[in-house]
PDB file of C-alpha atoms and ligand atoms in Angstrom:
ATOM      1  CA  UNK M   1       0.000   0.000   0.000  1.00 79.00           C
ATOM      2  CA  UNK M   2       1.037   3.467  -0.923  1.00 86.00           C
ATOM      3  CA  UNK M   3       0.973   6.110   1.501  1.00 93.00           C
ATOM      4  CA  UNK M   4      -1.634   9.322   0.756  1.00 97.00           C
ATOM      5  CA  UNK M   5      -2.544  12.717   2.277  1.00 98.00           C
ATOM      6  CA  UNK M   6      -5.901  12.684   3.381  1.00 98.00           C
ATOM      7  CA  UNK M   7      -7.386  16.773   3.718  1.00 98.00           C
ATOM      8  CA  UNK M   8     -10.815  16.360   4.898  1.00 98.00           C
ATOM      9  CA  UNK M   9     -13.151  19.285   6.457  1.00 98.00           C
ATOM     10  CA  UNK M  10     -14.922  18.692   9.841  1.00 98.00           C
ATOM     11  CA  UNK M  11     -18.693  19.410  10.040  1.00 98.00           C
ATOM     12  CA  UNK M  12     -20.638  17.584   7.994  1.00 98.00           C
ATOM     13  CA  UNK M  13     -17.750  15.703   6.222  1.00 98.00           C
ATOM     14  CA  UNK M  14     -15.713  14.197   8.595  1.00 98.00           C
ATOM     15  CA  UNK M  15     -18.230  14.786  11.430  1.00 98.00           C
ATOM     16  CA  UNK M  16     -21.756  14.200  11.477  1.00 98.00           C
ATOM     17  CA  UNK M  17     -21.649  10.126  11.766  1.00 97.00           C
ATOM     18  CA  UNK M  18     -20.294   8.977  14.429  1.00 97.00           C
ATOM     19  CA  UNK M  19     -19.929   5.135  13.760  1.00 96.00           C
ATOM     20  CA  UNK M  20     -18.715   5.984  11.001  1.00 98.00           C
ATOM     21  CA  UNK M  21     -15.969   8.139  12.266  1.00 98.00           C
ATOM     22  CA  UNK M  22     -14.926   5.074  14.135  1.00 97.00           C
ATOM     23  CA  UNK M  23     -14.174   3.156  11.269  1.00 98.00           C
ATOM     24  CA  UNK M  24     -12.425   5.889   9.416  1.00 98.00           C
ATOM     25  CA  UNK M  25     -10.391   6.800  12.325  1.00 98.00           C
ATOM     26  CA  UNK M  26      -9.698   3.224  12.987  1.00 98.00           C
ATOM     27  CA  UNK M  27      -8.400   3.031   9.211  1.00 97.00           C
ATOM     28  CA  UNK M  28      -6.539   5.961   9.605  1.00 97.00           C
ATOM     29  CA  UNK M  29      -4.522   5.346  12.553  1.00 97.00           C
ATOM     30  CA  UNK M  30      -3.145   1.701  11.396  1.00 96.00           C
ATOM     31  CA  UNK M  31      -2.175   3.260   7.917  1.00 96.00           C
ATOM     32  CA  UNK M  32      -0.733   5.685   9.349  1.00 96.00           C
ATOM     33  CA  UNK M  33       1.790   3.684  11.633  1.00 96.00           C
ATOM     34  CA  UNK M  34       1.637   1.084   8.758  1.00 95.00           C
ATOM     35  CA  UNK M  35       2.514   3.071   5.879  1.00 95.00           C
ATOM     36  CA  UNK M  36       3.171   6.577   7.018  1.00 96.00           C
ATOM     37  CA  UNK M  37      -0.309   8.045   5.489  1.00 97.00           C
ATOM     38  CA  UNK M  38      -1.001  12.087   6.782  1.00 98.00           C
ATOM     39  CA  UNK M  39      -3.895  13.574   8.029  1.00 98.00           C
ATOM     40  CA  UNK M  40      -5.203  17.268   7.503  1.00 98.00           C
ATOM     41  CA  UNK M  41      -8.186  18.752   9.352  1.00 98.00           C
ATOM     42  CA  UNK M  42      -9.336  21.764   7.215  1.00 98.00           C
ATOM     43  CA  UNK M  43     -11.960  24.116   8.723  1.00 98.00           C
ATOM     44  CA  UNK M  44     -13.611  26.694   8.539  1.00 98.00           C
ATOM     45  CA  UNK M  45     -13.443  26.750  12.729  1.00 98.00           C
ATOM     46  CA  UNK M  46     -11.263  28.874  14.502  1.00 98.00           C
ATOM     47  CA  UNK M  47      -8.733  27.530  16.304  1.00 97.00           C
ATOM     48  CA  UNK M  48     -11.211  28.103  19.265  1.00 97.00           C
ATOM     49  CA  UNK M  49     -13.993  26.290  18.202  1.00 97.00           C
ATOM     50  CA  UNK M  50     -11.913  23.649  16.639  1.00 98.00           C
ATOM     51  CA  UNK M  51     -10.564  22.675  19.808  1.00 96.00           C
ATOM     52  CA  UNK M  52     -14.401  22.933  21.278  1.00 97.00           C
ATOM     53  CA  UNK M  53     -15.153  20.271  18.098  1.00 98.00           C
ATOM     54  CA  UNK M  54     -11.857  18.207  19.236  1.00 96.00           C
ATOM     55  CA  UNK M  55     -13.201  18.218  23.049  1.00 95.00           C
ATOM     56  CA  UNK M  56     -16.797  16.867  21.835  1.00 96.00           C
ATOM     57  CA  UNK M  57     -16.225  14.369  19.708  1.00 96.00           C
ATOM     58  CA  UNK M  58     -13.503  11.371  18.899  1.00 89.00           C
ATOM     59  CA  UNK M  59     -10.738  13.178  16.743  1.00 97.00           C
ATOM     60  CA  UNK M  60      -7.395  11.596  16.087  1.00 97.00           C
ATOM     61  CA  UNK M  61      -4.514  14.303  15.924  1.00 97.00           C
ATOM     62  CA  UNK M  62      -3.936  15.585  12.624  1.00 98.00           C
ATOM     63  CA  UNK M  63      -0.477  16.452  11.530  1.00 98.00           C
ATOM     64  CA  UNK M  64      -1.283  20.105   9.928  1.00 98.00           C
ATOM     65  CA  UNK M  65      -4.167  22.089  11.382  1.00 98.00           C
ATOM     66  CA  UNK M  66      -5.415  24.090   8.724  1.00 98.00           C
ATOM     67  CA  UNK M  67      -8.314  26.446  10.446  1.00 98.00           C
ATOM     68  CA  UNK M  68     -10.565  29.764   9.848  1.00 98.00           C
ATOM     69  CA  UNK M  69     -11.051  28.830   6.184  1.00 98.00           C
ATOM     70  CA  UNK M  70      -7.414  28.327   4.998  1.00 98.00           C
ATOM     71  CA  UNK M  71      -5.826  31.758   6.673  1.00 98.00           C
ATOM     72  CA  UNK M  72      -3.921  29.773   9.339  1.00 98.00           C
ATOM     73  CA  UNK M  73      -1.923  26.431   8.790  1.00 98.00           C
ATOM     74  CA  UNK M  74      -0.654  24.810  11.986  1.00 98.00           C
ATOM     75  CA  UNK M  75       2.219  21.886  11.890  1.00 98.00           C
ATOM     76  CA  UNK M  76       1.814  19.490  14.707  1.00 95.00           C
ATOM     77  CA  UNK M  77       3.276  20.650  17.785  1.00 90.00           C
ATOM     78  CA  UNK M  78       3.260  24.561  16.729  1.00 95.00           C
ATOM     79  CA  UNK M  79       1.210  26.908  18.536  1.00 94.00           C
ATOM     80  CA  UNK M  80       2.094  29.801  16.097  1.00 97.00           C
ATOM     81  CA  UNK M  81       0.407  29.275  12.464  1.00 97.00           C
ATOM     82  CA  UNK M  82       2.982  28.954   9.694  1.00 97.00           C
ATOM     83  CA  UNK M  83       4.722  32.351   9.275  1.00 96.00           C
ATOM     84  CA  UNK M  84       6.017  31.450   5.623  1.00 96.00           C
ATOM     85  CA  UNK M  85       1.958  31.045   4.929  1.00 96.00           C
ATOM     86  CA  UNK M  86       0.799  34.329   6.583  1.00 95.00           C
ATOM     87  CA  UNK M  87       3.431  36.247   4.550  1.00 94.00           C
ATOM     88  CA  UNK M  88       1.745  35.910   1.829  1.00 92.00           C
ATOM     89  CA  UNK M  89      -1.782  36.806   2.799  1.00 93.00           C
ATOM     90  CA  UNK M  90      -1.255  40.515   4.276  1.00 86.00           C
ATOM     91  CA  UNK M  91      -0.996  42.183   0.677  1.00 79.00           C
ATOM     92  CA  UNK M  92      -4.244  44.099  -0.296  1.00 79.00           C
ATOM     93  CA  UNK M  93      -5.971  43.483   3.039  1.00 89.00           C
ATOM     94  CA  UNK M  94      -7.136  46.191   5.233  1.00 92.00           C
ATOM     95  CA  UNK M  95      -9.299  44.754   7.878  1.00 94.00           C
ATOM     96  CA  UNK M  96     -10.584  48.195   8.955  1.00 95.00           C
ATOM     97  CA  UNK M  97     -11.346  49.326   5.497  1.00 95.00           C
ATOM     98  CA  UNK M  98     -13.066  45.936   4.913  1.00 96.00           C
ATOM     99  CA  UNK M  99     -15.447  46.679   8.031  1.00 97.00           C
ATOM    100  CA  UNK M 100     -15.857  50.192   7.393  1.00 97.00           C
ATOM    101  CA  UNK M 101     -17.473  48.672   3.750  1.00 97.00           C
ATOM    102  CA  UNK M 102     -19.300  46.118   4.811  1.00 97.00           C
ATOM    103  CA  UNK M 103     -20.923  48.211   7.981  1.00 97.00           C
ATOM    104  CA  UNK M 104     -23.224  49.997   5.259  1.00 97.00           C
ATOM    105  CA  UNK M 105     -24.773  46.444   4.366  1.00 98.00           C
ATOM    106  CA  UNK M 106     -27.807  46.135   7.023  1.00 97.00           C
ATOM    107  CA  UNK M 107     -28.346  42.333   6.222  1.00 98.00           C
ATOM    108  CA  UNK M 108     -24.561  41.440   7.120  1.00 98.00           C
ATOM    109  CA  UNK M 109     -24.164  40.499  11.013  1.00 98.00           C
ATOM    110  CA  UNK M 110     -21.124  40.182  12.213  1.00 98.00           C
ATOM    111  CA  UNK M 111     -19.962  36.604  13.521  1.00 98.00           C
ATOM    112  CA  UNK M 112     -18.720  36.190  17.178  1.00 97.00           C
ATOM    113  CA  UNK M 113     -15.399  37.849  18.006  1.00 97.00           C
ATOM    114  CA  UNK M 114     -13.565  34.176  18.269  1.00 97.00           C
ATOM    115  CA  UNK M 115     -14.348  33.909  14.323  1.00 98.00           C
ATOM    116  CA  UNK M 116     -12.843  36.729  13.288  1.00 98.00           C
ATOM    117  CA  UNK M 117      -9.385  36.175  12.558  1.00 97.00           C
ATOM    118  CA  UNK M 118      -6.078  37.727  11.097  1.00 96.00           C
ATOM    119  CA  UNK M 119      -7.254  37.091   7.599  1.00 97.00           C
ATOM    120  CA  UNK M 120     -10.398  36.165   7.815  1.00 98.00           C
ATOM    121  CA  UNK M 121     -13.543  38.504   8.521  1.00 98.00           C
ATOM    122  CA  UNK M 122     -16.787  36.419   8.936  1.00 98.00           C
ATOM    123  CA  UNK M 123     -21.046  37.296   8.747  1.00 98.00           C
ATOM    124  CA  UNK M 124     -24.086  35.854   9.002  1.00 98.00           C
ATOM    125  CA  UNK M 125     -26.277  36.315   5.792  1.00 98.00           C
ATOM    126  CA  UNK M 126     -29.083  34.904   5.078  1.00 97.00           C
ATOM    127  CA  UNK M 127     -29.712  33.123   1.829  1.00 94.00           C
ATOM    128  CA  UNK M 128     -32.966  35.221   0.542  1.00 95.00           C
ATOM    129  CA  UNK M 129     -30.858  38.235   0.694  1.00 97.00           C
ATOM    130  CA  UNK M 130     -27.209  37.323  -0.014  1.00 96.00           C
ATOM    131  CA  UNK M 131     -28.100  37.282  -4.251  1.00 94.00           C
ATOM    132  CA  UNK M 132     -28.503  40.765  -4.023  1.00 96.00           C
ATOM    133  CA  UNK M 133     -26.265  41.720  -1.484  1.00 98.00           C
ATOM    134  CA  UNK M 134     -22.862  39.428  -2.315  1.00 97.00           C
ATOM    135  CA  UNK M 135     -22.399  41.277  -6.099  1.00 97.00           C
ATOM    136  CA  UNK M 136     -23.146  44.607  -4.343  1.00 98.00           C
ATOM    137  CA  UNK M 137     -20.493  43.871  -1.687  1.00 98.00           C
ATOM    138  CA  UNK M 138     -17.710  42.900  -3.845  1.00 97.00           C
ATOM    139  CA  UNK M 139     -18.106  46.252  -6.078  1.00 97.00           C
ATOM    140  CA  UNK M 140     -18.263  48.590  -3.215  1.00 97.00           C
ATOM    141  CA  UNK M 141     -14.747  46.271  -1.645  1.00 95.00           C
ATOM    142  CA  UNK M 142     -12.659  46.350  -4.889  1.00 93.00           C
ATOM    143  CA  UNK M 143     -13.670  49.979  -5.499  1.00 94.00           C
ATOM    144  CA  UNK M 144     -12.093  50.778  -2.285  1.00 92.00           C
ATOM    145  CA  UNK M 145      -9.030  48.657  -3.889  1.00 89.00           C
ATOM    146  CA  UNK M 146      -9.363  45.289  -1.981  1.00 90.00           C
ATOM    147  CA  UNK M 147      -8.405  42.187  -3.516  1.00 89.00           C
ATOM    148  CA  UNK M 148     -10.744  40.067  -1.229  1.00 94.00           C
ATOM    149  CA  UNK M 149     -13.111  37.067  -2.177  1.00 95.00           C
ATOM    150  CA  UNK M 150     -16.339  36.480  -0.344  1.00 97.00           C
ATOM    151  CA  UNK M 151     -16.796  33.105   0.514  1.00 96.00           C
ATOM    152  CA  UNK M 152     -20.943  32.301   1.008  1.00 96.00           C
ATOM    153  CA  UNK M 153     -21.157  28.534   2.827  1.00 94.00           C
ATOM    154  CA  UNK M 154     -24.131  26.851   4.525  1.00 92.00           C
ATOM    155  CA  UNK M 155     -26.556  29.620   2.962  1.00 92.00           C
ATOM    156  CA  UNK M 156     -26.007  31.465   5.630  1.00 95.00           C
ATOM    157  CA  UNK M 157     -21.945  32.393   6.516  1.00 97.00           C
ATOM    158  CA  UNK M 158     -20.261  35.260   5.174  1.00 98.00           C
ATOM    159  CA  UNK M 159     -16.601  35.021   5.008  1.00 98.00           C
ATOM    160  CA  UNK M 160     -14.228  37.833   3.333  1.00 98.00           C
ATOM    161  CA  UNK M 161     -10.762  36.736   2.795  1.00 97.00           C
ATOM    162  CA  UNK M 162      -7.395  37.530   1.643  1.00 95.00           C
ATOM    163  CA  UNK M 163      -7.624  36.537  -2.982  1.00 93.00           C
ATOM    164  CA  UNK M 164      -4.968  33.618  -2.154  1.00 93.00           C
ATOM    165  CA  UNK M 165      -6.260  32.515   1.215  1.00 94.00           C
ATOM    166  CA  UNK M 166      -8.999  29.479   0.500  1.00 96.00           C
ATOM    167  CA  UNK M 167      -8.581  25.745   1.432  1.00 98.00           C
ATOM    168  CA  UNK M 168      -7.787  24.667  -1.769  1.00 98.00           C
ATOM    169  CA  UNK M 169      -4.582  27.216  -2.018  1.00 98.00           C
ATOM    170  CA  UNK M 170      -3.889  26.442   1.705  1.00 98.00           C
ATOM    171  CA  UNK M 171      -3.685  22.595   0.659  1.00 98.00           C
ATOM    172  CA  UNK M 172      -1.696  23.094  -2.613  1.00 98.00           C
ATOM    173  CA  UNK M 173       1.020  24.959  -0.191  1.00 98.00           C
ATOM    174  CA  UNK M 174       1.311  22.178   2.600  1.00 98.00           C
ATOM    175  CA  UNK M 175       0.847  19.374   0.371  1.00 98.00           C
ATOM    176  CA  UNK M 176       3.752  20.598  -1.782  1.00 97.00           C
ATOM    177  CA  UNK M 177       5.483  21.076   1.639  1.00 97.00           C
ATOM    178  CA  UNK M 178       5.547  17.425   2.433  1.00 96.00           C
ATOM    179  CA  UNK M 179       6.493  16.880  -0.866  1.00 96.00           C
ATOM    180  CA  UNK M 180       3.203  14.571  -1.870  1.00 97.00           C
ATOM    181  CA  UNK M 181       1.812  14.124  -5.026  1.00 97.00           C
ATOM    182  CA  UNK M 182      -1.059  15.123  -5.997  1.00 98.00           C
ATOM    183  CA  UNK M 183      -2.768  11.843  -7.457  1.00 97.00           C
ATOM    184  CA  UNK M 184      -1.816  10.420  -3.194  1.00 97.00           C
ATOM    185  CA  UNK M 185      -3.904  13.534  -2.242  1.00 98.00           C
ATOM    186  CA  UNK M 186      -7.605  13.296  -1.429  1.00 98.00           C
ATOM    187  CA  UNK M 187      -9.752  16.260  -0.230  1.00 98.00           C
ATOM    188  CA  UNK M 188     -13.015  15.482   0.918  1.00 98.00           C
ATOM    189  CA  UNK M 189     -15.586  18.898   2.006  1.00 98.00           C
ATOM    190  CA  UNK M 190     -19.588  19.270   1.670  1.00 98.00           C
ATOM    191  CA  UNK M 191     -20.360  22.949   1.323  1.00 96.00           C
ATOM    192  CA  UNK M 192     -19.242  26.524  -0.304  1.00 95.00           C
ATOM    193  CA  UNK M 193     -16.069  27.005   1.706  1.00 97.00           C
ATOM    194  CA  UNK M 194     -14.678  23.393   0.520  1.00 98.00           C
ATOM    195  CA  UNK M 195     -15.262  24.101  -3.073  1.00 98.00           C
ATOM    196  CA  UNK M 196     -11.333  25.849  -3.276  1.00 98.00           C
ATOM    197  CA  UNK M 197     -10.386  21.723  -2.873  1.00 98.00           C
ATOM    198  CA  UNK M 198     -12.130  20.948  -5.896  1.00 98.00           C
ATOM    199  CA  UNK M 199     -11.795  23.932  -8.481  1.00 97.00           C
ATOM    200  CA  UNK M 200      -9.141  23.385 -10.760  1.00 96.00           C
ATOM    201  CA  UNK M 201      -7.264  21.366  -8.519  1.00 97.00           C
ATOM    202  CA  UNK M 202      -4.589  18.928  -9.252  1.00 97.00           C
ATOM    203  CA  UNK M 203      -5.678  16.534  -6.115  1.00 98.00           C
ATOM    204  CA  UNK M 204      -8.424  14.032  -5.947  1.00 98.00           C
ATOM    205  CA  UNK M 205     -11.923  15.290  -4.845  1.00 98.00           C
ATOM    206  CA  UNK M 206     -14.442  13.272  -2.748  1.00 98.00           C
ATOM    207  CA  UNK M 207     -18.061  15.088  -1.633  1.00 98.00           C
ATOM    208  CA  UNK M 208     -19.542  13.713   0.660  1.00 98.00           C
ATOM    209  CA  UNK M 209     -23.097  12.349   0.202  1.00 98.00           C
ATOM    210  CA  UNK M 210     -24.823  14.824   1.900  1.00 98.00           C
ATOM    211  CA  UNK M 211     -23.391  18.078   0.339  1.00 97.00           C
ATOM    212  CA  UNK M 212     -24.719  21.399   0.121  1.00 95.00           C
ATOM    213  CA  UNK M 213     -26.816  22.824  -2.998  1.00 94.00           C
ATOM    214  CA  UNK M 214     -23.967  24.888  -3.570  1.00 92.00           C
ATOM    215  CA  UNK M 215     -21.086  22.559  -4.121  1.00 96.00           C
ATOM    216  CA  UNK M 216     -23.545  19.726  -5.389  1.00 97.00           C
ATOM    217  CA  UNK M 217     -24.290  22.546  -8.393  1.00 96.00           C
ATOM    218  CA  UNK M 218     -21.043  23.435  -9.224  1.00 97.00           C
ATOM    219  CA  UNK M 219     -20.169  19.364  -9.188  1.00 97.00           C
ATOM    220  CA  UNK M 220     -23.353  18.468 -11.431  1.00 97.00           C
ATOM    221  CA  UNK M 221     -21.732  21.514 -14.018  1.00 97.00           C
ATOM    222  CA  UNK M 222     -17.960  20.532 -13.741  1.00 96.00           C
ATOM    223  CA  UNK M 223     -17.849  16.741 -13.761  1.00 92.00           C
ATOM    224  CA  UNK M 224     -14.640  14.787 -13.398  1.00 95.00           C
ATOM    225  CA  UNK M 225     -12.647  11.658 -13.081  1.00 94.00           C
ATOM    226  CA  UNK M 226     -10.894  13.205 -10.933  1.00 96.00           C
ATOM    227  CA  UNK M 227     -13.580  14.406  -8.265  1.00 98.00           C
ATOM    228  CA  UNK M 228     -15.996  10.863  -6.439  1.00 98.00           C
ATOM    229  CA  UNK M 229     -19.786  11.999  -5.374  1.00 98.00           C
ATOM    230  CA  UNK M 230     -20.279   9.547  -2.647  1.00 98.00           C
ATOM    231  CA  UNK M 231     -23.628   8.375  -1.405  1.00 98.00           C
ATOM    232  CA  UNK M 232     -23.229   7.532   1.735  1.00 98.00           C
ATOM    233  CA  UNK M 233     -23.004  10.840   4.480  1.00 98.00           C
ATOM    234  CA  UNK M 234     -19.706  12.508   6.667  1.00 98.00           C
ATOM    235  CA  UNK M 235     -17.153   9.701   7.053  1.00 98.00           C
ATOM    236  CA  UNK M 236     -18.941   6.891   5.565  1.00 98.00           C
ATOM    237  CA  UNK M 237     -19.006   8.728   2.492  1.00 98.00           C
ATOM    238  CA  UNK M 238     -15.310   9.294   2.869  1.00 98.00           C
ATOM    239  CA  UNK M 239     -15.006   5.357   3.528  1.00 98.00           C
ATOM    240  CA  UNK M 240     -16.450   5.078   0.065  1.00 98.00           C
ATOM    241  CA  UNK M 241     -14.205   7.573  -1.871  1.00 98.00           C
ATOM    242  CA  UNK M 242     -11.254   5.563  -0.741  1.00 97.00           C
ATOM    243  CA  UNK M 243     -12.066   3.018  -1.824  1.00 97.00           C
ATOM    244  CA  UNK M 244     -13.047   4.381  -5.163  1.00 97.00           C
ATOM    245  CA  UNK M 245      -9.535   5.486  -5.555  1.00 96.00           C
ATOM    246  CA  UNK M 246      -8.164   2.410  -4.437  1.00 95.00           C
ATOM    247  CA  UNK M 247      -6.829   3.418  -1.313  1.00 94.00           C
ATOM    248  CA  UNK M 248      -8.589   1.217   1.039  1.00 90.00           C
ATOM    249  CA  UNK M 249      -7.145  -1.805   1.589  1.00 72.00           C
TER     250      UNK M 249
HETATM  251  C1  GLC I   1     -17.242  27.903  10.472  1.00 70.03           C
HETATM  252  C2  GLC I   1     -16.675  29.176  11.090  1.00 70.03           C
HETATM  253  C3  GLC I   1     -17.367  30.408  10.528  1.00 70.03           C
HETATM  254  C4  GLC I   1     -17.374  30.381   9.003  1.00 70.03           C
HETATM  255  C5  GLC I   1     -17.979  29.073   8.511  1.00 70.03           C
HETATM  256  C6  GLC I   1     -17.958  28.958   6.997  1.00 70.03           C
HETATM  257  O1  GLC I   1     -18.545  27.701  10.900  1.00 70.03           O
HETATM  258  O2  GLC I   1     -16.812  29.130  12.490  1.00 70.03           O
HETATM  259  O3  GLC I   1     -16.710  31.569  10.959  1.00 70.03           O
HETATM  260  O4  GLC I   1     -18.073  31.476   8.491  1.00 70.03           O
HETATM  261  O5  GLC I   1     -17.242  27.985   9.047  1.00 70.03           O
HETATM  262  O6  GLC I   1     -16.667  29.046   6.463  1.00 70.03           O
HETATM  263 MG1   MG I   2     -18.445  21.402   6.371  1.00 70.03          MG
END
């Protein structure tokens, strides 16, 4: 068996079924000591309410932390995020300006204070007005000379970030760090903030069977070899992806 980088998101991919997770986890940890296979956590979470997430529920340790929707990548055993990482977020970002902006739309509500981050500035919107509002926003943000890009999950989270800060580029940059290949990578999400892992990515692509509208779209319009629906839901559809790719033994 080969070894492969599994990047998988937490709620409602990884989490959600917890017998499920068992297995997986159980798979995980003997391939890993096996055959040297990685794990990524990639969330949207900060690192607050991922370790809330790792407190409820049965995670194994993952050896890069990527949290708050790609802006901060943490090796194992680091409590700063990856400095070589931020670097390259803090051009074209002005978290004041960015406020000042978005403070004229009445519909966006600004997340709790744990979820906003360095590079990452998070609302609540909700999905009868964000068609109207998100095209509005990003006019008004790049007239004031922002390169952001609004990131609409779950129809109903706002998040602005930095143009190069998303999952999938937050991936491509660790994954080339441990010097895997792409074809041994597999990133597995269910809604708008995963679909960075599955755009024009070199990786492999599983969705879980319970996805959101908005990735589910996007998949239906962009099939590919590349990229397994699953039917089964969280890690059970994960289970199944793997072994559509031949990596379960
Ligand atoms: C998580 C984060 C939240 C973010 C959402 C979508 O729920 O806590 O801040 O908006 O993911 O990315
Ligand atoms: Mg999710």
């Amino acid at each position: 068996m080969q070894p492969f980088l599994l990047i998988t998101d937490l709620d409602n991919t990884l989490v959600g079924l917890d017998s499920a997770l068992e297995e997986l986890n159980q798979y995980i940890h003997d391939h890993r000591q096996q055959y040297g296979t990685r794990l990524i956590y990639s969330t949207g979470r900060s690192p607050t309410l991922y370790r809330q997430l790792a407190e409820e529920k049965n995670l194994l340790e993952p050896d890069v932390l990527i949290v708050s929707v790609g802006t901060e990548i943490y090796y194992q055993g680091k409590a700063e995020p990856d400095a070589r990482w931020a670097a390259q977020l803090g051009e074209h970002w002005d978290r004041e300006v960015i406020r000042a902006v978005a403070s004229h739309f009445a519909d966006l509500v600004p997340q709790p204070e744990s979820e906003q981050r360095p590079y990452k500035i998070s609302y609540f919107l909700a999905a009868p007005a964000a068609k109207e509002v998100l095209p509005r926003l990003e006019v008004a943000l790049s007239n004031r000379g922002l390169d952001v890009q609004l990131i609409y999950s779950g129809g109903k989270d706002l998040d602005i970030l930095p143009r190069l800060a998303n999952k999938g580029n937050a991936m491509g940059f660790v994954r080339q760090d441990l010097e895997i290949p792409p074809e041994h990578t597999i990133a597995c999400g269910d809604s708008g903030n995963d679909l960075s892992m599955f755009v024009e990515r070199p990786e492999r692509g599983i969705i879980v069977g319970n996805a959101m509208p908005e990735l589910l779209e996007w998949h239906y319009l962009n099939p590919s070899s590349n990229r397994y629906l699953a039917k089964g839901h969280c890690a059970a559809g994960i289970l199944e992806g793997l072994q559509y790719f031949g990596f379960l033994a």
